Short mmCIF file of C-alpha atoms in Angstrom, two decimals:
data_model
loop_
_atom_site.label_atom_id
_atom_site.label_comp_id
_atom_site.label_asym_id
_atom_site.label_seq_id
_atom_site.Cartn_x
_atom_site.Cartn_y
_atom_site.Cartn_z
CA UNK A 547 0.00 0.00 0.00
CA UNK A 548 1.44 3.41 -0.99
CA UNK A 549 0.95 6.14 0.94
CA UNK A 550 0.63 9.83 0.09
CA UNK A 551 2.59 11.31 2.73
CA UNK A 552 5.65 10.91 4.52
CA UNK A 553 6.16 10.46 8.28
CA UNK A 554 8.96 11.62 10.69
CA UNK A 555 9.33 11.11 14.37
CA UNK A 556 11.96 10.42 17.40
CA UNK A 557 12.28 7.20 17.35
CA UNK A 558 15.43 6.89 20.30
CA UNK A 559 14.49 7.24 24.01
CA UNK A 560 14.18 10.00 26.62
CA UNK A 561 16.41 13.16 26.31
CA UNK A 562 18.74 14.52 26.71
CA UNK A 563 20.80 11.52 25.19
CA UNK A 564 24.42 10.32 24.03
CA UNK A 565 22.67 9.98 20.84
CA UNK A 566 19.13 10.61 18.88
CA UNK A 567 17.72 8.58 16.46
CA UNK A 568 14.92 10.46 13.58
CA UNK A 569 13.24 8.20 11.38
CA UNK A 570 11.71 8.87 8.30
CA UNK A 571 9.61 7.17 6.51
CA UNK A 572 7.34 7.50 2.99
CA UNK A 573 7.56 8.39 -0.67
CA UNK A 574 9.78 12.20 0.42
CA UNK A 575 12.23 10.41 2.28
CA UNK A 576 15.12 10.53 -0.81
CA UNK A 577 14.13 13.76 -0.83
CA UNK A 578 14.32 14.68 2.62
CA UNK A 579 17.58 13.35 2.82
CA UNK A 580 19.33 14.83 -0.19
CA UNK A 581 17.93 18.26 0.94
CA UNK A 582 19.42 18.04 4.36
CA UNK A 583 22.65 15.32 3.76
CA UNK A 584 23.55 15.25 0.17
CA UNK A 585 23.79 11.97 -1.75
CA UNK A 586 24.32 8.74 0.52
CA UNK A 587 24.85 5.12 -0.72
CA UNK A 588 22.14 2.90 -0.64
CA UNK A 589 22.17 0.79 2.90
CA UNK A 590 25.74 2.46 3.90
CA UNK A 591 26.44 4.57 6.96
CA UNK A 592 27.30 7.89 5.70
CA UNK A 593 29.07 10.98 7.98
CA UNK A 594 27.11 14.36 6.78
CA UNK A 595 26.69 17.83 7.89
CA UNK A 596 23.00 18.31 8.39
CA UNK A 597 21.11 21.51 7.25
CA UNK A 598 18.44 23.29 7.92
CA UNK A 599 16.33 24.86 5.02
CA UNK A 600 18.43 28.52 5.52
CA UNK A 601 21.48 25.88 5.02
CA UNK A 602 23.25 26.91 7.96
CA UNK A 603 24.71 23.33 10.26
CA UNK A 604 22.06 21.65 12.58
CA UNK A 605 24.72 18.85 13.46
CA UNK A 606 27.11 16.49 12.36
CA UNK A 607 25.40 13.36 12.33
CA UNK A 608 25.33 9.72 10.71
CA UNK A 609 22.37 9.50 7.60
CA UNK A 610 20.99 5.95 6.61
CA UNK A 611 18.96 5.06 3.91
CA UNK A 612 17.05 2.03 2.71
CA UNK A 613 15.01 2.05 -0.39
CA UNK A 614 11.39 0.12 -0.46
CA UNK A 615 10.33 -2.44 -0.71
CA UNK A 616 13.26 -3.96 1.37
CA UNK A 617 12.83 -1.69 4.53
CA UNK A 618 11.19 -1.93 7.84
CA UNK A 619 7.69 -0.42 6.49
CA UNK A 620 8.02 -1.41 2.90
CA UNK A 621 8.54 2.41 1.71
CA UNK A 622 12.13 4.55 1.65
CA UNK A 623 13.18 4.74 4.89
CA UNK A 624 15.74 6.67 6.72
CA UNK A 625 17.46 7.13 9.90
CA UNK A 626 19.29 10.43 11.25
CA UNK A 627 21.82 9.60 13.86
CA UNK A 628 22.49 12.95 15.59
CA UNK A 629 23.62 14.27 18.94
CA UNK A 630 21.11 13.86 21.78
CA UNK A 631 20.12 16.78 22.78
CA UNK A 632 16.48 18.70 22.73
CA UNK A 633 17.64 21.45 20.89
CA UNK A 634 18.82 19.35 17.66
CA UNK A 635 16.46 16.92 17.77
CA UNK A 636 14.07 19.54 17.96
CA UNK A 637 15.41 21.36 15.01
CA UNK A 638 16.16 18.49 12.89
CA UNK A 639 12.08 17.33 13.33
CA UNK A 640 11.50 21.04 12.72
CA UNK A 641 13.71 20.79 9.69
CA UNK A 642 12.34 17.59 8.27
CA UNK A 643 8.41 18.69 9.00
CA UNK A 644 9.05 22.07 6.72
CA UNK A 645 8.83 19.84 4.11
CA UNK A 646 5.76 19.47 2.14
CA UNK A 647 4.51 16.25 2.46
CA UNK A 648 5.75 15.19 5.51
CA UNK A 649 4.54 15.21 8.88
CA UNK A 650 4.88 14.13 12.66
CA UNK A 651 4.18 10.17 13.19
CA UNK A 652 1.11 8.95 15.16
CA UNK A 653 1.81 6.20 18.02
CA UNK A 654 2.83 2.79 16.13
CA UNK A 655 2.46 4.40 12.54
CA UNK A 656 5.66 3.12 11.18
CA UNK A 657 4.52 -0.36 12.41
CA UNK A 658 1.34 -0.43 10.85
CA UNK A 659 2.86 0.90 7.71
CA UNK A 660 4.70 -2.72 7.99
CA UNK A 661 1.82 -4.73 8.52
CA UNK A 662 -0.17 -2.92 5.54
CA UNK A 663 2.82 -3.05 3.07
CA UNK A 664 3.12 -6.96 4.07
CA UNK A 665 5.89 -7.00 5.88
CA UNK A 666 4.72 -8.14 9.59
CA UNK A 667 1.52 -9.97 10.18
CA UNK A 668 -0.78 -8.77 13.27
CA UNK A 669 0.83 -11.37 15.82
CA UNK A 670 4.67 -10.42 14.73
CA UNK A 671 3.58 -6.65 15.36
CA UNK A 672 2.29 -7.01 18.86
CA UNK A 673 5.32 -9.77 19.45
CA UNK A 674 7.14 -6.42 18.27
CA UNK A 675 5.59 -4.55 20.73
CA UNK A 676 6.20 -6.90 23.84
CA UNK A 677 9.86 -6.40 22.63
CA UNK A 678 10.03 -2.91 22.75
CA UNK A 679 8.42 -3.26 26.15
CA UNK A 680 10.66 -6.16 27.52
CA UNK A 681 11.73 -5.57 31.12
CA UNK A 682 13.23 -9.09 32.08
CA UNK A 683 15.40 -11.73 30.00
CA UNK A 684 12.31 -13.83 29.34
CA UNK A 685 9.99 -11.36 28.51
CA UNK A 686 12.33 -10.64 25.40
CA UNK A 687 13.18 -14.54 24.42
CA UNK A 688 9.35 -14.86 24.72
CA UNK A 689 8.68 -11.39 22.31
CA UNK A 690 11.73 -12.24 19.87
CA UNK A 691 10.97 -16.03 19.21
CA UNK A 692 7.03 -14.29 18.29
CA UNK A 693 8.81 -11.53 16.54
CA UNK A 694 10.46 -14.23 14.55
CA UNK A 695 7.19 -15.67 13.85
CA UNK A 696 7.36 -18.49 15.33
CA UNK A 697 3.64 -18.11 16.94
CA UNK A 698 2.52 -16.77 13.17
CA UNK A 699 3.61 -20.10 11.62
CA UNK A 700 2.21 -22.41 13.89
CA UNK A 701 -1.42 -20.31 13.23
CA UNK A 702 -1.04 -20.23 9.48
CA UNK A 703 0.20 -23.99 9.55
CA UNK A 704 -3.27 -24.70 11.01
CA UNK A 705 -5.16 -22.47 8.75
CA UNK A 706 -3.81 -23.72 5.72
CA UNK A 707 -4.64 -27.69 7.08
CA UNK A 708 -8.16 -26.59 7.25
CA UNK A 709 -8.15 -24.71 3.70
CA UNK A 710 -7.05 -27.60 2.34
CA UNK A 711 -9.78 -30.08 4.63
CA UNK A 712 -12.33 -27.79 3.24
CA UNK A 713 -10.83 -27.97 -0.53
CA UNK A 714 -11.42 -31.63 -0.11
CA UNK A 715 -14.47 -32.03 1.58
CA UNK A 716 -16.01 -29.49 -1.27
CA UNK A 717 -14.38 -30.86 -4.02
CA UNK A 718 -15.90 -34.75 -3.11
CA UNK A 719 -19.34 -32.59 -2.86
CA UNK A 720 -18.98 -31.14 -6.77
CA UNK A 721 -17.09 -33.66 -8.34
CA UNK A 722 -18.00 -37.09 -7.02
CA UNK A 723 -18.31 -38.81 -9.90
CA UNK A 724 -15.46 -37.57 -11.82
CA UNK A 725 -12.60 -40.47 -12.09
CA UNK A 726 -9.45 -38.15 -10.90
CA UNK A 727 -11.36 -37.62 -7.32
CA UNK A 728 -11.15 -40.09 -4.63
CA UNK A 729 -14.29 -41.69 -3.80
CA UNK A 730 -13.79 -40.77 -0.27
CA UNK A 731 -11.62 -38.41 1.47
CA UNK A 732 -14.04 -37.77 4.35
CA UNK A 733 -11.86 -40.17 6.65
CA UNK A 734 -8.25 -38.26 6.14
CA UNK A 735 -9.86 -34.82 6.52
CA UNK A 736 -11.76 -35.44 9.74
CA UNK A 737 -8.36 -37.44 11.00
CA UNK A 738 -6.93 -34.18 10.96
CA UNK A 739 -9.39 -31.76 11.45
CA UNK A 740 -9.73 -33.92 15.20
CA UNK A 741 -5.89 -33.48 15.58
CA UNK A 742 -6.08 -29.81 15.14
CA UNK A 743 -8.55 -29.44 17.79
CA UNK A 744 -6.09 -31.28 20.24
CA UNK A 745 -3.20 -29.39 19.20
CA UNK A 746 -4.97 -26.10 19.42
CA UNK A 747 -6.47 -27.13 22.96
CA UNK A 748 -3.13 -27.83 24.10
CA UNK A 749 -1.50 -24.52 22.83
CA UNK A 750 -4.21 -22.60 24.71
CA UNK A 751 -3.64 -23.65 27.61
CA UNK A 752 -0.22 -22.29 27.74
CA UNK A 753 -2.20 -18.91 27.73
CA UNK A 754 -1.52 -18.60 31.93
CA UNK A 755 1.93 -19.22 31.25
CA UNK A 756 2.40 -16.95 28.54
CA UNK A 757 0.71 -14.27 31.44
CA UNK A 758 3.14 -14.73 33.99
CA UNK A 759 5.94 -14.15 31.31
CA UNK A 760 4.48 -10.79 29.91
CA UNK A 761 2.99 -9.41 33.24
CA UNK A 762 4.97 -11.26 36.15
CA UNK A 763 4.06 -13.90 38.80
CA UNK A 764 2.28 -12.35 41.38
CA UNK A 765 3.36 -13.08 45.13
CA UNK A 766 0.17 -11.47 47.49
CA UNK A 767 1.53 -11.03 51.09
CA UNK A 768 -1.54 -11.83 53.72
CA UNK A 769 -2.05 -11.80 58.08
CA UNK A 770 -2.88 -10.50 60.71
CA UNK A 771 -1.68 -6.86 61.57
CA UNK A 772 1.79 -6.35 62.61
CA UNK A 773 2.67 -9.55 61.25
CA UNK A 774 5.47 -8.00 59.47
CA UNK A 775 4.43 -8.20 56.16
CA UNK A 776 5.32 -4.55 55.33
CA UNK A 777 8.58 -5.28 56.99
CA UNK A 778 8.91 -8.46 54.59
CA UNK A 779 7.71 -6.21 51.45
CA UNK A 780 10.36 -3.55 52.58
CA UNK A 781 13.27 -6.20 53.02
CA UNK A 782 12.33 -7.78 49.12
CA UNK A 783 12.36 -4.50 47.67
CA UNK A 784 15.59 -3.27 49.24
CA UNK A 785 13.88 0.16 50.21
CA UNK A 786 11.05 1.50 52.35
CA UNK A 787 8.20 1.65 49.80
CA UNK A 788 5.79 0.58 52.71
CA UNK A 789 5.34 2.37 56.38
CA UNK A 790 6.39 -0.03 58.94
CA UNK A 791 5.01 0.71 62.70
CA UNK A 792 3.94 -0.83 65.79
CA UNK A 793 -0.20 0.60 65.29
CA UNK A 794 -2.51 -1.98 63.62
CA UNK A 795 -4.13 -1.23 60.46
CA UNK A 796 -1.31 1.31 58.71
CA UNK A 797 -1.26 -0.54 55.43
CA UNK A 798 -4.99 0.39 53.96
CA UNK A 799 -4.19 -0.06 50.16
CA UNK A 800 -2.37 -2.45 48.27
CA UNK A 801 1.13 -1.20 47.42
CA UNK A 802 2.80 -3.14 44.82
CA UNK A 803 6.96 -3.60 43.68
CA UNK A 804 8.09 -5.61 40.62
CA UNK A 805 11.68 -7.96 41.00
CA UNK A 806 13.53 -9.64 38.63
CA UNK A 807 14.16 -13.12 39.47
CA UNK A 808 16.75 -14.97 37.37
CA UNK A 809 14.89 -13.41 34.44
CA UNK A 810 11.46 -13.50 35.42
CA UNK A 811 9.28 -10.61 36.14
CA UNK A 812 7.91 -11.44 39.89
CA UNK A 813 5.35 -8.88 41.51
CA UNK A 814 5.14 -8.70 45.24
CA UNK A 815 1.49 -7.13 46.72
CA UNK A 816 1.75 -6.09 50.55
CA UNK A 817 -1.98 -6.08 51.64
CA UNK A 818 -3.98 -4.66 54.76
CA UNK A 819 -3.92 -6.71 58.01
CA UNK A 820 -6.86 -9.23 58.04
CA UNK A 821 -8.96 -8.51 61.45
CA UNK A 822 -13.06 -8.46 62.10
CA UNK A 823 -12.54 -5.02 64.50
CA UNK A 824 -11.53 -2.25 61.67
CA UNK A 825 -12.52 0.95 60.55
CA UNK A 826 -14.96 2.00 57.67
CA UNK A 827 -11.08 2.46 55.57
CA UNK A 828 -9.53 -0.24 56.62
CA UNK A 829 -12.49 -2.53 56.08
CA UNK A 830 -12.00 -1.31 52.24
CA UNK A 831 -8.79 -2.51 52.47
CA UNK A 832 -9.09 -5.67 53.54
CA UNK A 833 -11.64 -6.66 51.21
CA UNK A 834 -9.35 -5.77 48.45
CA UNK A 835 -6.75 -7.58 50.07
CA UNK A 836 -9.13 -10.75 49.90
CA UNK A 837 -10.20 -10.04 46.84
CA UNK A 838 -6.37 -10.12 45.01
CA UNK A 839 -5.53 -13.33 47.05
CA UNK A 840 -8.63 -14.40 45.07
CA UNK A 841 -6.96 -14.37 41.63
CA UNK A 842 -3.20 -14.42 42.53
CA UNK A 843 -0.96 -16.89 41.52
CA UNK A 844 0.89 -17.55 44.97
CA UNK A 845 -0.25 -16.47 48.40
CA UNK A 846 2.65 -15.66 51.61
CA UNK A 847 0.55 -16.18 54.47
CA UNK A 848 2.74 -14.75 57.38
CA UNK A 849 2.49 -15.06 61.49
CA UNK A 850 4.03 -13.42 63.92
CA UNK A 851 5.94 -17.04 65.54
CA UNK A 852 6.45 -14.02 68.91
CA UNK A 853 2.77 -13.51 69.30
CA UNK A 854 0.81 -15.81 66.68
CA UNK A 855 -2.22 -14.10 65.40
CA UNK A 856 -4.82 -16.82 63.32
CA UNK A 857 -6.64 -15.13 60.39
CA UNK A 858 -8.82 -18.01 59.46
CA UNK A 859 -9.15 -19.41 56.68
CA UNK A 860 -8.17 -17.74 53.17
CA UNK A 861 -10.54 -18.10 50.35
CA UNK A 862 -8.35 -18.48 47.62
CA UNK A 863 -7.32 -21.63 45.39
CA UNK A 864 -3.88 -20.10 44.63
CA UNK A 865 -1.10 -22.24 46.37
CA UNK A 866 0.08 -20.78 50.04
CA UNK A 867 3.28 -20.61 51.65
CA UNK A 868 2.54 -20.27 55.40
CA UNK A 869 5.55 -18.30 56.94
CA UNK A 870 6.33 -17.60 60.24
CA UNK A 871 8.15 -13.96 61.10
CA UNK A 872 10.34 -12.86 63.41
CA UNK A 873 11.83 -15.67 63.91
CA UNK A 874 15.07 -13.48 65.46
CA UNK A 875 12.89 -12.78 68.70
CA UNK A 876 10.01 -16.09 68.15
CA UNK A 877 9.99 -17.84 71.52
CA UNK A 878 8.73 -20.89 69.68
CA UNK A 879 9.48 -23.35 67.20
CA UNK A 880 9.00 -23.20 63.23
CA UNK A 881 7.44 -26.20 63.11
CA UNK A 882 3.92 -25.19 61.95
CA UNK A 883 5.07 -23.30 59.24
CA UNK A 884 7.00 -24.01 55.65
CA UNK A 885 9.49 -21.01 56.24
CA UNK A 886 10.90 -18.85 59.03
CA UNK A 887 12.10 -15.53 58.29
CA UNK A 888 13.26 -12.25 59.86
CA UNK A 889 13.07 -9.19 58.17
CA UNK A 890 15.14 -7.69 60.55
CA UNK A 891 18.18 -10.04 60.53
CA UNK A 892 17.53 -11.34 57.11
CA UNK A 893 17.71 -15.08 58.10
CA UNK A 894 15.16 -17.25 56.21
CA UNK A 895 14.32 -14.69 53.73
CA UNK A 896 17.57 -16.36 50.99
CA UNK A 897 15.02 -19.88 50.69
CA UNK A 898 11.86 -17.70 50.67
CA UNK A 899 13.14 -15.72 47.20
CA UNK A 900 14.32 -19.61 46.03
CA UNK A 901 10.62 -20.65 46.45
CA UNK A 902 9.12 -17.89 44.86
CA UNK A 903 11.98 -17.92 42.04
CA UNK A 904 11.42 -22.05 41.48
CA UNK A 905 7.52 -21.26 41.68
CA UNK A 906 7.58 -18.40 39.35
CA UNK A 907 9.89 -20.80 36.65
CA UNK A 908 7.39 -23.81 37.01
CA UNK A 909 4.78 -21.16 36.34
CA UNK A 910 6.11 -19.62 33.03
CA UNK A 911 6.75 -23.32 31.47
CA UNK A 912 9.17 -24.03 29.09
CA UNK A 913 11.04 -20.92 27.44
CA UNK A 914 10.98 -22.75 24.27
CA UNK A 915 7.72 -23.09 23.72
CA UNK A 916 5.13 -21.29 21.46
CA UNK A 917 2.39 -19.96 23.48
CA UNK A 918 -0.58 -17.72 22.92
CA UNK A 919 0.30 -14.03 23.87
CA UNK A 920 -3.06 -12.34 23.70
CA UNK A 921 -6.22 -12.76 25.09
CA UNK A 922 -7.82 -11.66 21.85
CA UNK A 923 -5.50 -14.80 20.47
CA UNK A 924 -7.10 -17.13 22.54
CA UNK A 925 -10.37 -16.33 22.19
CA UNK A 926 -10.55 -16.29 18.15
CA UNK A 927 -8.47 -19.86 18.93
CA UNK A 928 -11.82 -21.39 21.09
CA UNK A 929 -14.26 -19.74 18.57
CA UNK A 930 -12.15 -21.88 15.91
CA UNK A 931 -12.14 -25.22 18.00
CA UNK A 932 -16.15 -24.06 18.56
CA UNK A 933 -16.46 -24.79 14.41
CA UNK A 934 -14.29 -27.66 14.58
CA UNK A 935 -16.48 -29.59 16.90
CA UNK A 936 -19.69 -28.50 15.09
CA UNK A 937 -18.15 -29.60 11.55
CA UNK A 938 -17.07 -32.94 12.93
CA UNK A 939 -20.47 -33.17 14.55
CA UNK A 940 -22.26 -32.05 11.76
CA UNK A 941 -23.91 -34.70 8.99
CA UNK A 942 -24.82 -32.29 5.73
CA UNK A 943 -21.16 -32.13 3.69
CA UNK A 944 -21.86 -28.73 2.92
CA UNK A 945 -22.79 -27.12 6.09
CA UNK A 946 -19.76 -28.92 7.74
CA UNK A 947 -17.85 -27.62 4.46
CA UNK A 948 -19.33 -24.03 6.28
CA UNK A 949 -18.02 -24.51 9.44
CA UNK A 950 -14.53 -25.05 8.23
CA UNK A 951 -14.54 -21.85 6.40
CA UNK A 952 -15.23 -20.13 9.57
CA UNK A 953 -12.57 -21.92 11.53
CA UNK A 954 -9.89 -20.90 8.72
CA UNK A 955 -11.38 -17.31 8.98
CA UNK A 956 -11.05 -17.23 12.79
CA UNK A 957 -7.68 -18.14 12.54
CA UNK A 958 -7.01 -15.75 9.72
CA UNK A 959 -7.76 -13.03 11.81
CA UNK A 960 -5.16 -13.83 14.36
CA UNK A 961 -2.37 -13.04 12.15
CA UNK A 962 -4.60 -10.59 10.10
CA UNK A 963 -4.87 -12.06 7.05
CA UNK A 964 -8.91 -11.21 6.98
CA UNK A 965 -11.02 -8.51 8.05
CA UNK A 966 -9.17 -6.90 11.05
CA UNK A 967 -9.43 -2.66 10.14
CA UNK A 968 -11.39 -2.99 13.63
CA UNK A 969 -8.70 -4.20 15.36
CA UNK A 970 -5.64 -1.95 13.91
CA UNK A 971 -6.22 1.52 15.68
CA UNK A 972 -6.35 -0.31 18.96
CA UNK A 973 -2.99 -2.68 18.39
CA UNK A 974 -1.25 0.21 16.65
CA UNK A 975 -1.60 2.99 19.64
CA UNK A 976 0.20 0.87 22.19
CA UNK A 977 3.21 1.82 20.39
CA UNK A 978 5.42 4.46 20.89
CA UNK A 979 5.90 7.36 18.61
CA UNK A 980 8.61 6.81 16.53
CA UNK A 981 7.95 2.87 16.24
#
């Protein structure tokens, strides 16, 4: 798809900067560049003074350019490698902008120009968001093997098994008698069409894993008040992001800190103090305390071993790690719990991170594997096993001939290779500017 204008934006982080990067994209970029650089080689680094349009010296910077169709977006693009400072990148995106024809980039437009000149499908583009977005080593193995498109193969893989089981079943509906059709190809295509079901039942349920990966296992910390769990969320994240006293009921809301364990994203929750006697506030607090244990994927429930105060039960069917606290000044044993710790001392708290590390790894699965990354992924996936089951449950040829079609379409629209203009301003504008 050609487009009529061209598009220029920051596309390097915060400034001020050791370096800025301004990319260009769109039919004026050889323009743009031989106004402002001179000639450059094709795909070659090139040293240039840079110049503004009264062709005095913006900066001395490097100029890259790569002609369409072989770029990023499929049009000329080109990169400006300048000093990082406001001031020039300001003037150089002043400088480029002058230009008729060319204007300032809207959140993910480059991208989009990519998937609409054919050169990233819808699940490689939001892969190549979760890459840009990376905070732990395996968010990005997880967002580069889908960047790759490793998760775009294995959906167009299915697709085209069903195109063909459709191709089949229709042909042995129109041309049954001819000689050069088999008589019956009803068993091999239903063979597989079952298989596909399995496979795709399997791959969904990697959908929690692929969660934990992208957002982090969550660790909610639960007891009774001054049971030291703002103490414990204090000691895990190595500063004083909670208040820690001696008066029941300080912690009211849920404060939250994100670790990185051995590559993992891991967020801890430090909750309100569970107790029946508590203000109109508190009382807030708790039940949102209760409520995140509710959905959480590992619960710390922690007791004072000094001066043991029972919460009762915990309604919650996330796995919990009873832990007793204070174990430096606990005039009893540690018997009744799975882990001692002291957030004062620090003793204990070495095999608490090692549980929550070999937890959160269990969790996440197999680094390897291809998993589902979005919900909207996983839904179009049931909808297609939904088909499935009706066409292999079906008895008219042609209606279960139907039912493929929409399977194939379902999974078309995972990778956006049908109807999906609904779904583009929404993926697009998690970008960034200038990607």
């Amino acid at each position: 798809m050609a487009s009529k204008d061209s598009i220029v934006a920051l596309s390097s982080g915060r400034l001020p900067a050791g370096l800025a990067v301004i990319r260009v994209s769109g039919p004026k970029t050889r323009f743009v560049v031989e106004t402002i650089a001179g000639t450059v080689k094709d795909r070659f680094t090139t040293l240039r003074k840079l110049r503004a349009a009264d062709g005095s010296v913006i900066d001395h910077g490097l100029v890259l350019f790569f002609p369409g169709p072989g770029s990023f977006t499929g049009e000329d693009v080109a990169e400006f490698q300048v000093h990082g400072s406001r001031a020039v990148a300001a003037k150089m995106l002043e400088t480029i902008t002058g230009f008729e024809g060319v204007r300032h980039a809207e959140p993910g437009e480059f991208s989009r120009r990519a998937f609409l000149n054919g050169r990233l499908d819808l699940v490689e583009t939001e892969a190549l968001a979760d890459l840009v977005n990376a905070e732990t080593e395996a968010q990005r193995r997880f967002a580069l093997r889908n960047a790759d498109g490793a998760q775009s193969g294995l959906y167009s893989n299915w697709r085209r098994r069903l195109i063909h089981a459709r191709a089949m079943i229709e042909a042995e509906i129109d041309f049954a008698d001819e000689e050069d059709v088999p008589g019956s190809v009803s068993d091999a295509v239903w063979s597989d069409v079952s298989a596909i079901i399995g496979e795709i039942d399997r791959h969904v349920e990697g959908f929690k894993a692929a969660e934990i990966i992208r957002d982090g296992f969550e660790v909610v910390i639960l007891g009774a008040p001054n049971a030291g769990k703002s103490s414990l969320f204090n000691a895990l994240a190595r500063r004083d992001a909670a208040i820690v006293t001696d008066e029941p009921g300080t912690t009211r809301d849920l404060l939250e800190v994100a670790m990185d364990l051995d590559g993992l994203k891991v967020r801890i929750v430090d909750t309100a103090g569970l107790r029946d006697a508590a203000g109109t506030v508190e009382s807030i607090g708790i039940e949102r305390a209760r409520a995140r244990a509710g959905e959480t994927d590992l619960i710390l429930l922690l007791e004072d071993m000094a001066d043991p105060v029972p919460v009762g039960d915990v309604a919650s069917g996330a796995p919990l790690l009873r832990v007793g606290t204070k174990s430096d000044i606990a005039g009893v044993g540690a018997g009744a719990y799975d882990l001692a710790i002291s957030s004062r001392n620090g003793a204990g708290l070495g095999a608490l991170l090692d549980e929550i590390r070999n937890r959160a790894a269990k969790a996440a699965g197999a680094a390897g594997e291809v998993l589902p990354s979005r919900l909207r992924h996983v839904e179009l996936l049931k909808e297609t096993t939904g088909f499935l089951r009706a066409a292999l449950a079906g008895h008219s040829q042609e209606l279960r001939a139907e039912e493929l079609r929409l399977a194939a379409d379902r999974l078309g629209r995972i990778i956006g290779a049908v109807d999906v203009e609904d779904l583009l301003d929404v993926i697009f504008s998690q970008f960034c500017i200038g990607k």
